[in-house]
mmCIF file with all atom_site columns, C-alpha atoms in Angstrom:
data_model
loop_
_atom_site.group_PDB
_atom_site.id
_atom_site.type_symbol
_atom_site.label_atom_id
_atom_site.label_alt_id
_atom_site.label_comp_id
_atom_site.label_asym_id
_atom_site.label_entity_id
_atom_site.label_seq_id
_atom_site.pdbx_PDB_ins_code
_atom_site.Cartn_x
_atom_site.Cartn_y
_atom_site.Cartn_z
_atom_site.occupancy
_atom_site.B_iso_or_equiv
_atom_site.pdbx_formal_charge
_atom_site.auth_seq_id
_atom_site.auth_comp_id
_atom_site.auth_asym_id
_atom_site.auth_atom_id
_atom_site.pdbx_PDB_model_num
ATOM 1   C CA . UNK A 1 1   ? 37.711 -33.427 60.596 1.00 41.00 ? 1   UNK A CA 1
ATOM 2   C CA . UNK A 1 2   ? 39.113 -30.476 59.841 1.00 44.00 ? 2   UNK A CA 1
ATOM 3   C CA . UNK A 1 3   ? 36.467 -27.257 59.719 1.00 51.00 ? 3   UNK A CA 1
ATOM 4   C CA . UNK A 1 4   ? 37.460 -23.895 57.682 1.00 51.00 ? 4   UNK A CA 1
ATOM 5   C CA . UNK A 1 5   ? 39.314 -21.905 59.839 1.00 49.00 ? 5   UNK A CA 1
ATOM 6   C CA . UNK A 1 6   ? 41.937 -24.755 60.166 1.00 52.00 ? 6   UNK A CA 1
ATOM 7   C CA . UNK A 1 7   ? 42.026 -24.682 56.480 1.00 63.00 ? 7   UNK A CA 1
ATOM 8   C CA . UNK A 1 8   ? 42.432 -21.128 55.699 1.00 62.00 ? 8   UNK A CA 1
ATOM 9   C CA . UNK A 1 9   ? 45.681 -19.784 54.794 1.00 67.00 ? 9   UNK A CA 1
ATOM 10  C CA . UNK A 1 10  ? 45.049 -15.709 55.860 1.00 70.00 ? 10  UNK A CA 1
ATOM 11  C CA . UNK A 1 11  ? 43.506 -14.657 59.002 1.00 73.00 ? 11  UNK A CA 1
ATOM 12  C CA . UNK A 1 12  ? 39.625 -13.201 57.580 1.00 73.00 ? 12  UNK A CA 1
ATOM 13  C CA . UNK A 1 13  ? 39.100 -9.480  58.852 1.00 73.00 ? 13  UNK A CA 1
ATOM 14  C CA . UNK A 1 14  ? 35.323 -8.349  58.810 1.00 74.00 ? 14  UNK A CA 1
ATOM 15  C CA . UNK A 1 15  ? 34.331 -4.896  57.387 1.00 74.00 ? 15  UNK A CA 1
ATOM 16  C CA . UNK A 1 16  ? 31.245 -3.568  55.017 1.00 80.00 ? 16  UNK A CA 1
ATOM 17  C CA . UNK A 1 17  ? 32.927 -1.911  52.469 1.00 87.00 ? 17  UNK A CA 1
ATOM 18  C CA . UNK A 1 18  ? 30.814 -1.410  49.380 1.00 92.00 ? 18  UNK A CA 1
ATOM 19  C CA . UNK A 1 19  ? 32.680 -1.817  45.904 1.00 94.00 ? 19  UNK A CA 1
ATOM 20  C CA . UNK A 1 20  ? 31.689 -2.044  42.175 1.00 96.00 ? 20  UNK A CA 1
ATOM 21  C CA . UNK A 1 21  ? 33.002 -5.462  40.569 1.00 97.00 ? 21  UNK A CA 1
ATOM 22  C CA . UNK A 1 22  ? 32.863 -5.840  36.650 1.00 96.00 ? 22  UNK A CA 1
ATOM 23  C CA . UNK A 1 23  ? 34.071 -9.240  34.401 1.00 95.00 ? 23  UNK A CA 1
ATOM 24  C CA . UNK A 1 24  ? 37.743 -8.102  33.601 1.00 90.00 ? 24  UNK A CA 1
ATOM 25  C CA . UNK A 1 25  ? 37.903 -5.785  30.275 1.00 87.00 ? 25  UNK A CA 1
ATOM 26  C CA . UNK A 1 26  ? 33.579 -5.041  30.505 1.00 89.00 ? 26  UNK A CA 1
ATOM 27  C CA . UNK A 1 27  ? 33.055 -1.500  30.744 1.00 89.00 ? 27  UNK A CA 1
ATOM 28  C CA . UNK A 1 28  ? 30.091 -3.173  32.409 1.00 93.00 ? 28  UNK A CA 1
ATOM 29  C CA . UNK A 1 29  ? 29.702 -3.092  36.597 1.00 95.00 ? 29  UNK A CA 1
ATOM 30  C CA . UNK A 1 30  ? 28.235 -4.297  39.208 1.00 95.00 ? 30  UNK A CA 1
ATOM 31  C CA . UNK A 1 31  ? 27.518 -2.893  43.140 1.00 95.00 ? 31  UNK A CA 1
ATOM 32  C CA . UNK A 1 32  ? 28.794 -4.830  45.589 1.00 95.00 ? 32  UNK A CA 1
ATOM 33  C CA . UNK A 1 33  ? 29.271 -4.946  49.343 1.00 93.00 ? 33  UNK A CA 1
ATOM 34  C CA . UNK A 1 34  ? 32.658 -6.821  50.702 1.00 91.00 ? 34  UNK A CA 1
ATOM 35  C CA . UNK A 1 35  ? 31.328 -8.471  54.309 1.00 87.00 ? 35  UNK A CA 1
ATOM 36  C CA . UNK A 1 36  ? 35.095 -10.161 54.759 1.00 89.00 ? 36  UNK A CA 1
ATOM 37  C CA . UNK A 1 37  ? 38.506 -9.920  53.339 1.00 88.00 ? 37  UNK A CA 1
ATOM 38  C CA . UNK A 1 38  ? 42.079 -12.258 54.313 1.00 88.00 ? 38  UNK A CA 1
ATOM 39  C CA . UNK A 1 39  ? 46.000 -11.202 52.235 1.00 87.00 ? 39  UNK A CA 1
ATOM 40  C CA . UNK A 1 40  ? 44.619 -13.664 49.428 1.00 89.00 ? 40  UNK A CA 1
ATOM 41  C CA . UNK A 1 41  ? 41.299 -12.828 48.492 1.00 92.00 ? 41  UNK A CA 1
ATOM 42  C CA . UNK A 1 42  ? 37.804 -11.161 49.920 1.00 93.00 ? 42  UNK A CA 1
ATOM 43  C CA . UNK A 1 43  ? 34.451 -12.645 49.920 1.00 94.00 ? 43  UNK A CA 1
ATOM 44  C CA . UNK A 1 44  ? 31.108 -10.422 49.185 1.00 95.00 ? 44  UNK A CA 1
ATOM 45  C CA . UNK A 1 45  ? 27.834 -10.347 48.756 1.00 95.00 ? 45  UNK A CA 1
ATOM 46  C CA . UNK A 1 46  ? 26.225 -9.429  45.745 1.00 95.00 ? 46  UNK A CA 1
ATOM 47  C CA . UNK A 1 47  ? 22.912 -9.251  43.353 1.00 92.00 ? 47  UNK A CA 1
ATOM 48  C CA . UNK A 1 48  ? 24.519 -11.160 40.518 1.00 92.00 ? 48  UNK A CA 1
ATOM 49  C CA . UNK A 1 49  ? 25.786 -14.566 40.196 1.00 94.00 ? 49  UNK A CA 1
ATOM 50  C CA . UNK A 1 50  ? 28.847 -15.339 39.176 1.00 96.00 ? 50  UNK A CA 1
ATOM 51  C CA . UNK A 1 51  ? 30.727 -18.284 37.816 1.00 96.00 ? 51  UNK A CA 1
ATOM 52  C CA . UNK A 1 52  ? 33.268 -20.063 39.139 1.00 97.00 ? 52  UNK A CA 1
ATOM 53  C CA . UNK A 1 53  ? 37.037 -19.477 37.127 1.00 97.00 ? 53  UNK A CA 1
ATOM 54  C CA . UNK A 1 54  ? 35.882 -16.246 36.071 1.00 97.00 ? 54  UNK A CA 1
ATOM 55  C CA . UNK A 1 55  ? 38.326 -13.474 36.196 1.00 97.00 ? 55  UNK A CA 1
ATOM 56  C CA . UNK A 1 56  ? 36.783 -9.834  38.096 1.00 97.00 ? 56  UNK A CA 1
ATOM 57  C CA . UNK A 1 57  ? 38.090 -6.315  37.825 1.00 96.00 ? 57  UNK A CA 1
ATOM 58  C CA . UNK A 1 58  ? 37.436 -5.208  42.105 1.00 95.00 ? 58  UNK A CA 1
ATOM 59  C CA . UNK A 1 59  ? 37.360 -1.221  42.591 1.00 93.00 ? 59  UNK A CA 1
ATOM 60  C CA . UNK A 1 60  ? 36.460 -0.304  46.468 1.00 91.00 ? 60  UNK A CA 1
ATOM 61  C CA . UNK A 1 61  ? 34.259 2.744   45.766 1.00 90.00 ? 61  UNK A CA 1
ATOM 62  C CA . UNK A 1 62  ? 33.872 4.359   49.852 1.00 77.00 ? 62  UNK A CA 1
ATOM 63  C CA . UNK A 1 63  ? 37.493 5.073   51.536 1.00 62.00 ? 63  UNK A CA 1
ATOM 64  C CA . UNK A 1 64  ? 37.668 7.224   54.809 1.00 59.00 ? 64  UNK A CA 1
ATOM 65  C CA . UNK A 1 65  ? 38.533 10.552  55.580 1.00 51.00 ? 65  UNK A CA 1
ATOM 66  C CA . UNK A 1 66  ? 42.449 9.810   56.723 1.00 50.00 ? 66  UNK A CA 1
ATOM 67  C CA . UNK A 1 67  ? 42.593 8.225   52.914 1.00 51.00 ? 67  UNK A CA 1
ATOM 68  C CA . UNK A 1 68  ? 42.850 4.806   54.608 1.00 50.00 ? 68  UNK A CA 1
ATOM 69  C CA . UNK A 1 69  ? 40.903 2.255   53.642 1.00 49.00 ? 69  UNK A CA 1
ATOM 70  C CA . UNK A 1 70  ? 40.778 1.091   57.843 1.00 47.00 ? 70  UNK A CA 1
ATOM 71  C CA . UNK A 1 71  ? 42.622 1.452   60.533 1.00 45.00 ? 71  UNK A CA 1
ATOM 72  C CA . UNK A 1 72  ? 44.180 -1.959  59.136 1.00 48.00 ? 72  UNK A CA 1
ATOM 73  C CA . UNK A 1 73  ? 43.503 -2.519  56.109 1.00 58.00 ? 73  UNK A CA 1
ATOM 74  C CA . UNK A 1 74  ? 45.378 -6.680  56.996 1.00 61.00 ? 74  UNK A CA 1
ATOM 75  C CA . UNK A 1 75  ? 45.727 -7.516  52.433 1.00 69.00 ? 75  UNK A CA 1
ATOM 76  C CA . UNK A 1 76  ? 42.131 -5.489  51.305 1.00 81.00 ? 76  UNK A CA 1
ATOM 77  C CA . UNK A 1 77  ? 42.703 -3.936  48.227 1.00 84.00 ? 77  UNK A CA 1
ATOM 78  C CA . UNK A 1 78  ? 41.477 -0.903  47.053 1.00 84.00 ? 78  UNK A CA 1
ATOM 79  C CA . UNK A 1 79  ? 42.102 -2.005  43.827 1.00 89.00 ? 79  UNK A CA 1
ATOM 80  C CA . UNK A 1 80  ? 43.017 -5.332  41.639 1.00 91.00 ? 80  UNK A CA 1
ATOM 81  C CA . UNK A 1 81  ? 42.424 -8.151  39.601 1.00 95.00 ? 81  UNK A CA 1
ATOM 82  C CA . UNK A 1 82  ? 41.098 -11.687 41.201 1.00 96.00 ? 82  UNK A CA 1
ATOM 83  C CA . UNK A 1 83  ? 39.898 -14.673 40.465 1.00 97.00 ? 83  UNK A CA 1
ATOM 84  C CA . UNK A 1 84  ? 36.201 -16.038 41.203 1.00 98.00 ? 84  UNK A CA 1
ATOM 85  C CA . UNK A 1 85  ? 36.538 -19.557 42.969 1.00 97.00 ? 85  UNK A CA 1
ATOM 86  C CA . UNK A 1 86  ? 32.639 -19.892 45.061 1.00 96.00 ? 86  UNK A CA 1
ATOM 87  C CA . UNK A 1 87  ? 29.615 -18.630 44.219 1.00 97.00 ? 87  UNK A CA 1
ATOM 88  C CA . UNK A 1 88  ? 26.448 -19.269 46.882 1.00 95.00 ? 88  UNK A CA 1
ATOM 89  C CA . UNK A 1 89  ? 22.985 -18.362 46.553 1.00 93.00 ? 89  UNK A CA 1
ATOM 90  C CA . UNK A 1 90  ? 20.949 -16.880 49.450 1.00 86.00 ? 90  UNK A CA 1
ATOM 91  C CA . UNK A 1 91  ? 18.112 -15.049 50.894 1.00 76.00 ? 91  UNK A CA 1
ATOM 92  C CA . UNK A 1 92  ? 18.540 -11.475 51.249 1.00 70.00 ? 92  UNK A CA 1
ATOM 93  C CA . UNK A 1 93  ? 15.154 -10.092 52.589 1.00 72.00 ? 93  UNK A CA 1
ATOM 94  C CA . UNK A 1 94  ? 13.217 -12.009 50.353 1.00 74.00 ? 94  UNK A CA 1
ATOM 95  C CA . UNK A 1 95  ? 15.781 -11.443 47.512 1.00 78.00 ? 95  UNK A CA 1
ATOM 96  C CA . UNK A 1 96  ? 18.414 -13.658 45.517 1.00 81.00 ? 96  UNK A CA 1
ATOM 97  C CA . UNK A 1 97  ? 21.278 -12.817 46.695 1.00 92.00 ? 97  UNK A CA 1
ATOM 98  C CA . UNK A 1 98  ? 24.999 -15.157 46.291 1.00 95.00 ? 98  UNK A CA 1
ATOM 99  C CA . UNK A 1 99  ? 27.575 -14.975 48.314 1.00 95.00 ? 99  UNK A CA 1
ATOM 100 C CA . UNK A 1 100 ? 30.952 -15.032 46.272 1.00 97.00 ? 100 UNK A CA 1
ATOM 101 C CA . UNK A 1 101 ? 34.355 -15.739 46.992 1.00 96.00 ? 101 UNK A CA 1
ATOM 102 C CA . UNK A 1 102 ? 36.921 -14.631 45.195 1.00 96.00 ? 102 UNK A CA 1
ATOM 103 C CA . UNK A 1 103 ? 41.277 -15.696 45.205 1.00 95.00 ? 103 UNK A CA 1
ATOM 104 C CA . UNK A 1 104 ? 43.191 -12.422 44.342 1.00 93.00 ? 104 UNK A CA 1
ATOM 105 C CA . UNK A 1 105 ? 45.762 -12.888 41.470 1.00 92.00 ? 105 UNK A CA 1
ATOM 106 C CA . UNK A 1 106 ? 49.699 -12.383 42.831 1.00 84.00 ? 106 UNK A CA 1
ATOM 107 C CA . UNK A 1 107 ? 51.537 -9.859  40.421 1.00 75.00 ? 107 UNK A CA 1
ATOM 108 C CA . UNK A 1 108 ? 54.839 -11.090 38.588 1.00 72.00 ? 108 UNK A CA 1
ATOM 109 C CA . UNK A 1 109 ? 57.170 -8.733  39.879 1.00 63.00 ? 109 UNK A CA 1
#
Protein backbone atom coordinates (compact mmCIF):
# COMPACT_ATOMS: atom_id res chain seq x y z
CA UNK A 1 0.00 0.00 0.00
CA UNK A 2 1.33 3.45 -0.92
CA UNK A 3 1.38 6.24 1.64
CA UNK A 4 0.91 9.96 0.97
CA UNK A 5 4.64 10.58 1.31
CA UNK A 6 5.38 7.97 -1.38
CA UNK A 7 3.04 9.72 -3.85
CA UNK A 8 4.45 13.20 -3.33
CA UNK A 9 6.58 14.53 -6.16
CA UNK A 10 8.41 17.07 -3.96
CA UNK A 11 9.63 17.28 -0.38
CA UNK A 12 7.17 19.12 1.91
CA UNK A 13 8.45 21.86 4.20
CA UNK A 14 6.52 23.09 7.24
CA UNK A 15 6.15 26.77 8.01
CA UNK A 16 3.41 28.90 9.55
CA UNK A 17 3.11 31.82 7.13
CA UNK A 18 0.19 34.25 6.81
CA UNK A 19 -1.25 34.78 3.34
CA UNK A 20 -4.21 36.39 1.63
CA UNK A 21 -6.03 34.76 -1.26
CA UNK A 22 -8.75 35.77 -3.66
CA UNK A 23 -10.62 34.26 -6.53
CA UNK A 24 -8.71 35.11 -9.70
CA UNK A 25 -9.64 38.61 -10.97
CA UNK A 26 -11.81 39.44 -7.93
CA UNK A 27 -11.24 42.32 -5.49
CA UNK A 28 -12.30 40.74 -2.20
CA UNK A 29 -9.74 38.61 -0.40
CA UNK A 30 -9.54 36.21 2.56
CA UNK A 31 -6.90 35.74 5.24
CA UNK A 32 -5.37 32.31 5.63
CA UNK A 33 -2.27 30.58 6.96
CA UNK A 34 0.13 28.23 5.19
CA UNK A 35 1.16 25.20 7.19
CA UNK A 36 3.26 23.40 4.58
CA UNK A 37 4.54 23.91 1.06
CA UNK A 38 6.77 22.49 -1.64
CA UNK A 39 8.07 23.36 -5.09
CA UNK A 40 4.72 22.33 -6.63
CA UNK A 41 2.21 24.01 -4.32
CA UNK A 42 1.01 24.82 -0.82
CA UNK A 43 -1.40 23.60 1.82
CA UNK A 44 -3.13 26.26 3.90
CA UNK A 45 -5.86 26.73 6.47
CA UNK A 46 -8.82 29.08 5.97
CA UNK A 47 -12.25 29.82 7.43
CA UNK A 48 -13.67 29.70 3.89
CA UNK A 49 -14.35 26.70 1.69
CA UNK A 50 -13.06 26.74 -1.90
CA UNK A 51 -14.17 24.33 -4.63
CA UNK A 52 -11.55 22.11 -6.32
CA UNK A 53 -10.68 23.43 -9.77
CA UNK A 54 -10.93 27.08 -8.67
CA UNK A 55 -8.09 29.42 -9.66
CA UNK A 56 -6.77 31.50 -6.75
CA UNK A 57 -4.44 34.48 -6.54
CA UNK A 58 -2.25 34.00 -3.44
CA UNK A 59 0.10 36.49 -1.77
CA UNK A 60 2.36 35.97 1.25
CA UNK A 61 1.78 38.83 3.72
CA UNK A 62 4.56 38.29 6.28
CA UNK A 63 8.18 38.80 5.32
CA UNK A 64 11.17 38.51 7.62
CA UNK A 65 13.50 41.44 8.40
CA UNK A 66 16.24 40.26 6.03
CA UNK A 67 13.77 40.54 3.14
CA UNK A 68 13.30 36.82 2.64
CA UNK A 69 10.44 34.55 3.57
CA UNK A 70 12.71 32.15 5.45
CA UNK A 71 16.34 31.15 5.19
CA UNK A 72 15.39 28.45 2.69
CA UNK A 73 12.03 28.93 1.02
CA UNK A 74 12.08 25.63 -0.95
CA UNK A 75 9.48 26.65 -3.50
CA UNK A 76 7.26 29.03 -1.52
CA UNK A 77 6.24 31.79 -3.92
CA UNK A 78 5.54 35.28 -2.55
CA UNK A 79 2.84 35.89 -5.21
CA UNK A 80 1.29 33.19 -7.39
CA UNK A 81 -1.69 31.77 -9.21
CA UNK A 82 -2.72 28.27 -8.20
CA UNK A 83 -5.44 25.70 -8.79
CA UNK A 84 -7.35 24.26 -5.83
CA UNK A 85 -6.85 20.47 -5.82
CA UNK A 86 -8.73 19.62 -2.62
CA UNK A 87 -10.59 21.23 0.29
CA UNK A 88 -11.34 19.36 3.53
CA UNK A 89 -13.44 20.64 6.43
CA UNK A 90 -11.87 20.31 9.89
CA UNK A 91 -12.67 21.64 13.35
CA UNK A 92 -10.44 24.33 14.82
CA UNK A 93 -11.44 25.54 18.29
CA UNK A 94 -15.04 24.44 17.63
CA UNK A 95 -15.29 26.58 14.48
CA UNK A 96 -15.44 25.31 10.91
CA UNK A 97 -12.08 25.48 9.24
CA UNK A 98 -10.82 24.16 5.91
CA UNK A 99 -7.55 22.63 4.85
CA UNK A 100 -6.92 23.58 1.22
CA UNK A 101 -4.32 22.13 -1.12
CA UNK A 102 -3.29 24.05 -4.23
CA UNK A 103 -0.96 23.38 -7.14
CA UNK A 104 0.98 26.26 -8.65
CA UNK A 105 0.32 27.14 -12.28
CA UNK A 106 3.55 26.96 -14.24
CA UNK A 107 4.63 29.96 -16.28
CA UNK A 108 4.87 29.57 -20.04
CA UNK A 109 8.21 31.36 -20.31
